[in-house]
Short mmCIF file of C-alpha atoms in Angstrom, two decimals:
data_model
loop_
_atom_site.label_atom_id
_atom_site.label_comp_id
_atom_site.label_asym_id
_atom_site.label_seq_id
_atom_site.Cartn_x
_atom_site.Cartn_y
_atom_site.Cartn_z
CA UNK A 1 0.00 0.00 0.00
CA UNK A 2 1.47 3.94 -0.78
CA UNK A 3 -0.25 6.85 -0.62
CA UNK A 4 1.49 9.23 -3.80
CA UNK A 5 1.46 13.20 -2.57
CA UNK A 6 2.78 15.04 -5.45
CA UNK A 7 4.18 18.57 -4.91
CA UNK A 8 3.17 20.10 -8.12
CA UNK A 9 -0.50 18.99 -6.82
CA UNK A 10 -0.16 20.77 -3.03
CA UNK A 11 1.67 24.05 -3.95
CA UNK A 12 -1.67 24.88 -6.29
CA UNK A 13 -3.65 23.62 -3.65
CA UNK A 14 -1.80 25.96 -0.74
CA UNK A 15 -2.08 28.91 -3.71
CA UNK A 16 -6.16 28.48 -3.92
CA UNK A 17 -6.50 28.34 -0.15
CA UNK A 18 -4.13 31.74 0.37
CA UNK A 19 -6.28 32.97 -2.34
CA UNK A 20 -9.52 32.26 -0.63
CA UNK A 21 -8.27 33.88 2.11
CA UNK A 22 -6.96 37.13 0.33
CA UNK A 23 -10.37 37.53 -1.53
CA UNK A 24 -12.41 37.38 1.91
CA UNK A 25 -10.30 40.20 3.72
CA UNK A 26 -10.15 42.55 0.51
CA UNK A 27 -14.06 42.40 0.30
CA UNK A 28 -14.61 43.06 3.93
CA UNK A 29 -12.62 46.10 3.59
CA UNK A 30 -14.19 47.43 0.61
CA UNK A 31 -11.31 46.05 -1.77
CA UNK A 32 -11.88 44.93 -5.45
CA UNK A 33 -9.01 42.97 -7.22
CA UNK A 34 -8.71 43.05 -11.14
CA UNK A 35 -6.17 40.79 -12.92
CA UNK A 36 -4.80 41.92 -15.64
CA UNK A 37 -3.02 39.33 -18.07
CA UNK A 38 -1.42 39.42 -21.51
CA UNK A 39 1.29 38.60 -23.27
CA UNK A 40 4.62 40.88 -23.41
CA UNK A 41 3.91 43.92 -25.49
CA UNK A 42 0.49 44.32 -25.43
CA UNK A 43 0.62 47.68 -24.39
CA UNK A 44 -1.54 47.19 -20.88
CA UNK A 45 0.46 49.14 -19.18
CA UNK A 46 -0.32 52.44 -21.40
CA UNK A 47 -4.20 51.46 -20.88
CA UNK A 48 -4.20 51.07 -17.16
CA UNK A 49 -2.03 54.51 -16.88
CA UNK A 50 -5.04 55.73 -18.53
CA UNK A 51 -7.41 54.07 -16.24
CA UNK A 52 -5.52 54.68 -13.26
CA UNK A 53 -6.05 58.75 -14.19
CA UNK A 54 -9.46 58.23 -15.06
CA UNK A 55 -9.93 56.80 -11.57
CA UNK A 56 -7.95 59.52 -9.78
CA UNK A 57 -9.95 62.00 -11.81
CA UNK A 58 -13.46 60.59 -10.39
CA UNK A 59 -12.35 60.41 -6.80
CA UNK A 60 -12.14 56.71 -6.98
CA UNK A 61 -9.59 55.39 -4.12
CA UNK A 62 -7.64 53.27 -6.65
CA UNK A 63 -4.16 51.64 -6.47
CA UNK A 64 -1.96 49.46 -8.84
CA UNK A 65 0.86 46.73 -8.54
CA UNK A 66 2.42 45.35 -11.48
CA UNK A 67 4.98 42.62 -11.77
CA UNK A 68 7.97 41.60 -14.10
CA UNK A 69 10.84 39.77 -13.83
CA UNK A 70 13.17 43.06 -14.07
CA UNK A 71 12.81 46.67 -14.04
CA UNK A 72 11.06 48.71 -12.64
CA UNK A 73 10.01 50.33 -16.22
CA UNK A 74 5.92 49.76 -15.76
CA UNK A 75 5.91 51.08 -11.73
CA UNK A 76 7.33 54.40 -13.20
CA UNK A 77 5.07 54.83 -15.87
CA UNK A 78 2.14 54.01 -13.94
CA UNK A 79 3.21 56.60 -11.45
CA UNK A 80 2.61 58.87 -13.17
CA UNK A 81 -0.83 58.76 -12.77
CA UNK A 82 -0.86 59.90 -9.27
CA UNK A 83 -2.02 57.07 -7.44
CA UNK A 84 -0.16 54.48 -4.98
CA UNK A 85 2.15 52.01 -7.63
CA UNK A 86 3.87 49.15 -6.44
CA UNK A 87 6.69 47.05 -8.37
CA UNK A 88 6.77 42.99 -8.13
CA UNK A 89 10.08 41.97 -9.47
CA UNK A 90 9.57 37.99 -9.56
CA UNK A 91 13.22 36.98 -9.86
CA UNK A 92 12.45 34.76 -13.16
CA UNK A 93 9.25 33.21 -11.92
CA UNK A 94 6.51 33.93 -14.92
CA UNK A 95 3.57 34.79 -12.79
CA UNK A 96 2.21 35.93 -9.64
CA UNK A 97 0.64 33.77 -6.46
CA UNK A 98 -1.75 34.99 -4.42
CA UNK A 99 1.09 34.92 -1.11
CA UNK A 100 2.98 36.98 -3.03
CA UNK A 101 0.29 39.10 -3.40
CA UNK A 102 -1.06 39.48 0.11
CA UNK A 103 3.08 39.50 1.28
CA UNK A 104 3.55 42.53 -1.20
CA UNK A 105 -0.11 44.55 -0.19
CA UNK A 106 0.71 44.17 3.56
CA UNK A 107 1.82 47.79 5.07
CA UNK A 108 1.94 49.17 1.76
CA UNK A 109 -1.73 49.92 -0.04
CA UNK A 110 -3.86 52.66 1.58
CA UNK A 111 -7.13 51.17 3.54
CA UNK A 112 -9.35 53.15 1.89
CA UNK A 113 -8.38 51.31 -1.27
CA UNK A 114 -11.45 50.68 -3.49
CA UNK A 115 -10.05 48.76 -6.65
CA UNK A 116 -6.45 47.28 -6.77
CA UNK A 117 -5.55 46.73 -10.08
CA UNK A 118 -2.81 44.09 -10.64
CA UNK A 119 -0.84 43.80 -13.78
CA UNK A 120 0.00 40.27 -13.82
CA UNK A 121 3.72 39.26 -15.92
CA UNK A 122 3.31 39.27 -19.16
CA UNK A 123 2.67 35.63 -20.30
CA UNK A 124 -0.49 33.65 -20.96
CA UNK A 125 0.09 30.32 -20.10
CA UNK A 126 1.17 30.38 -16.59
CA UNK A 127 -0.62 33.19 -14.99
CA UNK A 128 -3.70 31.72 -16.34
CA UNK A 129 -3.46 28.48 -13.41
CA UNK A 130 -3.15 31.08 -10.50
CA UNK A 131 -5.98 32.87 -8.78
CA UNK A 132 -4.81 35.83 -6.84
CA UNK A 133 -8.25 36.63 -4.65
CA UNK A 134 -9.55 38.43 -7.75
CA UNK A 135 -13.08 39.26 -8.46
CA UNK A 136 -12.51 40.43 -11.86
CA UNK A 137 -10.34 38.53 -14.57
CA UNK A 138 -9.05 40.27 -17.67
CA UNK A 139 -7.48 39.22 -20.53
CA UNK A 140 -6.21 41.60 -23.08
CA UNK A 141 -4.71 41.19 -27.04
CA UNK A 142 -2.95 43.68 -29.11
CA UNK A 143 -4.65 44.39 -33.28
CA UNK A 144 -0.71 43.25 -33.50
CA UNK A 145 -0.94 39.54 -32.13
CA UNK A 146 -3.60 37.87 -34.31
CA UNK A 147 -6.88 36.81 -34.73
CA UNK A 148 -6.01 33.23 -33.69
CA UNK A 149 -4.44 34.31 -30.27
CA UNK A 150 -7.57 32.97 -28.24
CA UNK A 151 -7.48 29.76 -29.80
CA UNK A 152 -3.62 29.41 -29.32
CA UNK A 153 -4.20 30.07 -25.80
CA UNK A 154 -7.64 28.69 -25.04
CA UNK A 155 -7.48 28.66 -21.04
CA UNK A 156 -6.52 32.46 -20.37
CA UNK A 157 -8.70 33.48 -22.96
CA UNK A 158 -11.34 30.79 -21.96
CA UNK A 159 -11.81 31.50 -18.45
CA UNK A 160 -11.47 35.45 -18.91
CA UNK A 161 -14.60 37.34 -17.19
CA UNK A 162 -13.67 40.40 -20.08
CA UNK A 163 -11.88 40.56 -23.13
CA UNK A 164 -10.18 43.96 -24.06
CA UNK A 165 -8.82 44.13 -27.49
CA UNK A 166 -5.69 47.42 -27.55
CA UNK A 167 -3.99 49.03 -30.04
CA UNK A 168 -6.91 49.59 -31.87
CA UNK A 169 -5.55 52.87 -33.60
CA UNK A 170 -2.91 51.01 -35.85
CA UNK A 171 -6.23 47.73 -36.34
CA UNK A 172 -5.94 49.34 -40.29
CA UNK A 173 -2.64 49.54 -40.23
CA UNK A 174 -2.29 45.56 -39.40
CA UNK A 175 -5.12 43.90 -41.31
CA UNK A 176 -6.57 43.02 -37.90
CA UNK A 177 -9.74 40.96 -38.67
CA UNK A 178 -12.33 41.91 -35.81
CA UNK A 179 -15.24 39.69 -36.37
CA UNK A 180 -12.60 36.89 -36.57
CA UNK A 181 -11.01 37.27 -33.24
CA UNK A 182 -14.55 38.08 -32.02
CA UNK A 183 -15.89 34.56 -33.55
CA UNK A 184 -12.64 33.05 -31.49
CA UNK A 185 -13.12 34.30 -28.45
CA UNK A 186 -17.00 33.33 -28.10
CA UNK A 187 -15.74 29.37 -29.29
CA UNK A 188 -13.27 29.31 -26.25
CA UNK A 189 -15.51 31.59 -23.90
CA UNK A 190 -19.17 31.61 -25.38
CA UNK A 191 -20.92 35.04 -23.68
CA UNK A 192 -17.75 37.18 -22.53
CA UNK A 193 -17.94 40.46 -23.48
CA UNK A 194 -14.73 41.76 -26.33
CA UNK A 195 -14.57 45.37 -25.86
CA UNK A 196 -12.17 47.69 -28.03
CA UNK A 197 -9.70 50.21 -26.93
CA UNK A 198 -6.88 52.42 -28.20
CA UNK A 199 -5.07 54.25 -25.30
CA UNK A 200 -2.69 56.44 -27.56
CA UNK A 201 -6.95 58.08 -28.98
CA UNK A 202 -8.82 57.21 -25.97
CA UNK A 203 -11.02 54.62 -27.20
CA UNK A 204 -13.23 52.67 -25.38
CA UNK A 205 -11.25 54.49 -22.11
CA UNK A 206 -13.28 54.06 -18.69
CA UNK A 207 -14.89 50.67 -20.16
CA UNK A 208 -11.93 48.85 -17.83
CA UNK A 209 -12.91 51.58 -14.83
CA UNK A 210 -16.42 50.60 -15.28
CA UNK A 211 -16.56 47.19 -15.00
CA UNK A 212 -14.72 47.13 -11.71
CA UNK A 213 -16.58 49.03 -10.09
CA UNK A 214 -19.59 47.06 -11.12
CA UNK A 215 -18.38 44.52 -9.48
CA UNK A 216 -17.18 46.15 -6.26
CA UNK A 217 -20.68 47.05 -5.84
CA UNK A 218 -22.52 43.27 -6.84
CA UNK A 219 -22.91 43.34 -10.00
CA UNK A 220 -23.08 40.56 -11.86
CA UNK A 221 -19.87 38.49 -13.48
CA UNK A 222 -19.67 36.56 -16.39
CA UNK A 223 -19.32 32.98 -15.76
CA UNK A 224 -17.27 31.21 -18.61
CA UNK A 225 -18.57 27.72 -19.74
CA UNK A 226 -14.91 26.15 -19.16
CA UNK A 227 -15.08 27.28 -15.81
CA UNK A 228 -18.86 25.51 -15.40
CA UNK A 229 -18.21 22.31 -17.27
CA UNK A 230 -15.09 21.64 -15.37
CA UNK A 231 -16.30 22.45 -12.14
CA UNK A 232 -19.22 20.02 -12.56
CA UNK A 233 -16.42 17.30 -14.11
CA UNK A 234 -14.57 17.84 -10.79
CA UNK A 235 -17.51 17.07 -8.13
CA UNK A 236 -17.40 13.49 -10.25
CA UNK A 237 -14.10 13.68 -8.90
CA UNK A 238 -13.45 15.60 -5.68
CA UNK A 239 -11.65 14.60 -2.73
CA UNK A 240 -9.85 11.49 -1.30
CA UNK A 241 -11.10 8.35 -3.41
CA UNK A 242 -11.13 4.60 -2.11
CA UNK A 243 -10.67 1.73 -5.03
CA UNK A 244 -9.02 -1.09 -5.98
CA UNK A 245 -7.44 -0.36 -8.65
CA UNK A 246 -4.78 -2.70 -11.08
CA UNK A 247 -2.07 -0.13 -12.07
CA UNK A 248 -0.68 -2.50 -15.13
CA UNK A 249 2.38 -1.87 -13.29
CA UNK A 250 1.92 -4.38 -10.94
CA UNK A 251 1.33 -1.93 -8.39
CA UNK A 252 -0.98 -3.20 -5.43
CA UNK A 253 -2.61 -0.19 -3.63
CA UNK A 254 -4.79 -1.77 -1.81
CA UNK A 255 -8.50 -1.12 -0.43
CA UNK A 256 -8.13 2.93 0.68
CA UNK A 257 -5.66 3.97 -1.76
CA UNK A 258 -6.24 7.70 -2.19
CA UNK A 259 -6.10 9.00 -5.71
CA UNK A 260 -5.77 12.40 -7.21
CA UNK A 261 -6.97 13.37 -10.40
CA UNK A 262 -5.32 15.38 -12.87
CA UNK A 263 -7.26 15.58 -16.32
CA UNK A 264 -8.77 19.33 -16.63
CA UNK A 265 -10.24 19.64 -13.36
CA UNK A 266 -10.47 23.45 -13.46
CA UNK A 267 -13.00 26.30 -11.85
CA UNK A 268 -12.90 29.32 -13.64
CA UNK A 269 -13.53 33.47 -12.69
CA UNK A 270 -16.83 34.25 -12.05
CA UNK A 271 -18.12 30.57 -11.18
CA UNK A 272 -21.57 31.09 -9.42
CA UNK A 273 -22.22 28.08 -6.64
CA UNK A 274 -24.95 27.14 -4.37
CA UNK A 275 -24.59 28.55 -0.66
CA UNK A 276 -22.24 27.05 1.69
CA UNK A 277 -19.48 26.20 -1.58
CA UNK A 278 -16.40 28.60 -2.17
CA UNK A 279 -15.28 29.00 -5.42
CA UNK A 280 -12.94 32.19 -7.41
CA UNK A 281 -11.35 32.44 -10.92
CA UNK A 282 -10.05 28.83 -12.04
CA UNK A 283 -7.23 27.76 -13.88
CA UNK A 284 -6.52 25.78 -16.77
CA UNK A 285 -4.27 23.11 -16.07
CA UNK A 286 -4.37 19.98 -14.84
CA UNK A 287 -7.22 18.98 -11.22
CA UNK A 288 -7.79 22.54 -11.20
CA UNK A 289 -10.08 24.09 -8.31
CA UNK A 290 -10.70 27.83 -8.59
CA UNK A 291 -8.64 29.46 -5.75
CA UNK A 292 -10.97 29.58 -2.42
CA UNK A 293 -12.14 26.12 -3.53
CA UNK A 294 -14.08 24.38 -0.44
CA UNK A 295 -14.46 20.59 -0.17
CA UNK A 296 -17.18 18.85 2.50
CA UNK A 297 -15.61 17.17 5.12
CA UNK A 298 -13.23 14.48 4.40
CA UNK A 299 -12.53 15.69 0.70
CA UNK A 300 -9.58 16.97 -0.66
CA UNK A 301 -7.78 18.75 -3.59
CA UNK A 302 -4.72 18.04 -5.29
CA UNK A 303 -3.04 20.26 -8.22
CA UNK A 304 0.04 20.00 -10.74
CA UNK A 305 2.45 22.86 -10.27
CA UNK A 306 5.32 23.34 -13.09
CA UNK A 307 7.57 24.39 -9.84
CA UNK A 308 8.27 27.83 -7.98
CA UNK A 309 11.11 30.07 -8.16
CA UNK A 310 12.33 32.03 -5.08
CA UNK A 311 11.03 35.58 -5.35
CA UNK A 312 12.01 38.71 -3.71
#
């Protein structure tokens, strides 16, 4: 008899349950969380320096951390904006996790903070497996990247709760095809919203503002279908399971052999539950709960983790 515990499996596990954590305390204190993700180059930084004004503008109590694995390049331009910026330099690792998060918030943003927006590294594979106590997921694509980007990478753009399309002033310029990226998106995320923006003109500037501060006050949050279908695959599969299983191996486990399961088991943002269940933006990889994931009593979640890097 052996019980297999596989790392990978409990530091995504330890990641939703910081997560879980992080969400609760921001929302008590009046905190909303929007993660921002896109590849290198996409030019979110110029669009949330234009939010981040907007905000300041209005009077909304707004602040901003963004992460990269060097430099400091995106803290100073967001600066200048006026509101409280914070640089994450992740010492190689290509994404954020939610105890880097809280480690990096603690002492530094004000309480009266209203929306925290955090520009996650830019990459769209692995950010796309960590919830960092958001309530708002956003994925944005430059006119520059192509039409086929959401299909290329199916679970950041699948479990996105808002699409934002940049760069929009040079769409001409590129041959972007709109209505195909649009067709795209809805066959990876049927019902998410694709909204258009150019922050060098001004388009579609304050959409982004907006929608967070729906949120912050209840409003509603687009569920994506990955996030739905694998959350329902997972409750076929949650928790500690007891079989006798033949391995091929010849492998004897015995009666009470616990089990994980790692084939797309994945809770995405915005996934609405029944009372009493806990559930935040997904990921896309592997037995996947949605950070903040709560199991009755007895059950348990395992994960795959590609590995951490020491941060600073």
């Amino acid at each position: 008899m052996c019980r297999v515990v596989d790392l990978k499996q409990a530091v995504l596990a330890k990641n939703d349950s910081a997560a879980h954590t992080l969400r609760a305390e921001l929302g008590a204190r009046g905190t909303t969380v929007v993660n921002l993700l896109s590849s290198p180059g996409s030019g979110k930084t110029a669009l949330l320096e234009r939010e981040l004004g907007l905000a300041r503008e209005r009077g909304v109590p707004v602040a901003a951390l963004t992460a990269d694995l060097a430099t400091e390049n995106d803290a100073l331009r967001l600066a200048r904006s006026g509101v409280p910026v914070k640089q994450v330099l992740t010492d190689g690792l290509c994404h954020l996790e939610a105890h880097m998060l809280r480690r990096h918030l603690d002492g530094w943003m004000p309480e009266d903070t209203r929306l925290l927006f955090v520009e996650n590294v830019g990459n769209l594979v692995c950010p796309a497996s960590y919830d960092l106590g958001e309530s708002l997921r956003v994925v944005l694509a430059s006119v520059t990247e192509g039409e086929d980007k959401p299909l290329k990478y199916p679970t950041a753009f699948g479990l996105a709760q808002l699409v934002v399309v940049t760069k929009t002033d040079i769409a001409q310029a590129v041959e972007f095809d709109e209505a195909a990226f649009r067709a795209h998106v809805q066959q990876v995320n049927p019902g998410v919203d694709v909204v258009l923006t150019s922050a060098r003109r001004g388009e579609g500037l304050g959409i982004l503002l907006e929608r967070a501060l729906e949120v912050g006050a209840g409003g509603a949050v687009h569920a994506p279908v990955m996030a739905r279908q694998r959350h329902t695959h997972d409750h076929h599969h949650a928790g500690d399971h007891e079989h006798d299983h033949d391995h091929g191996d010849g492998a004897d486990h015995g009666d009470g052999a616990h089990h994980g399961h790692g084939a797309d088991h994945d809770h995405g943002p915005g996934h609405h539950h029944a009372p009493g269940t806990g559930h935040g933006p997904g990921r896309g990889r592997g037995d996947e709960h949605g950070p903040g994931h709560e199991h009755g009593p007895g059950s348990r979640s395992t994960h795959p983790h590609s590995g951490v890097v020491p941060t600073r």
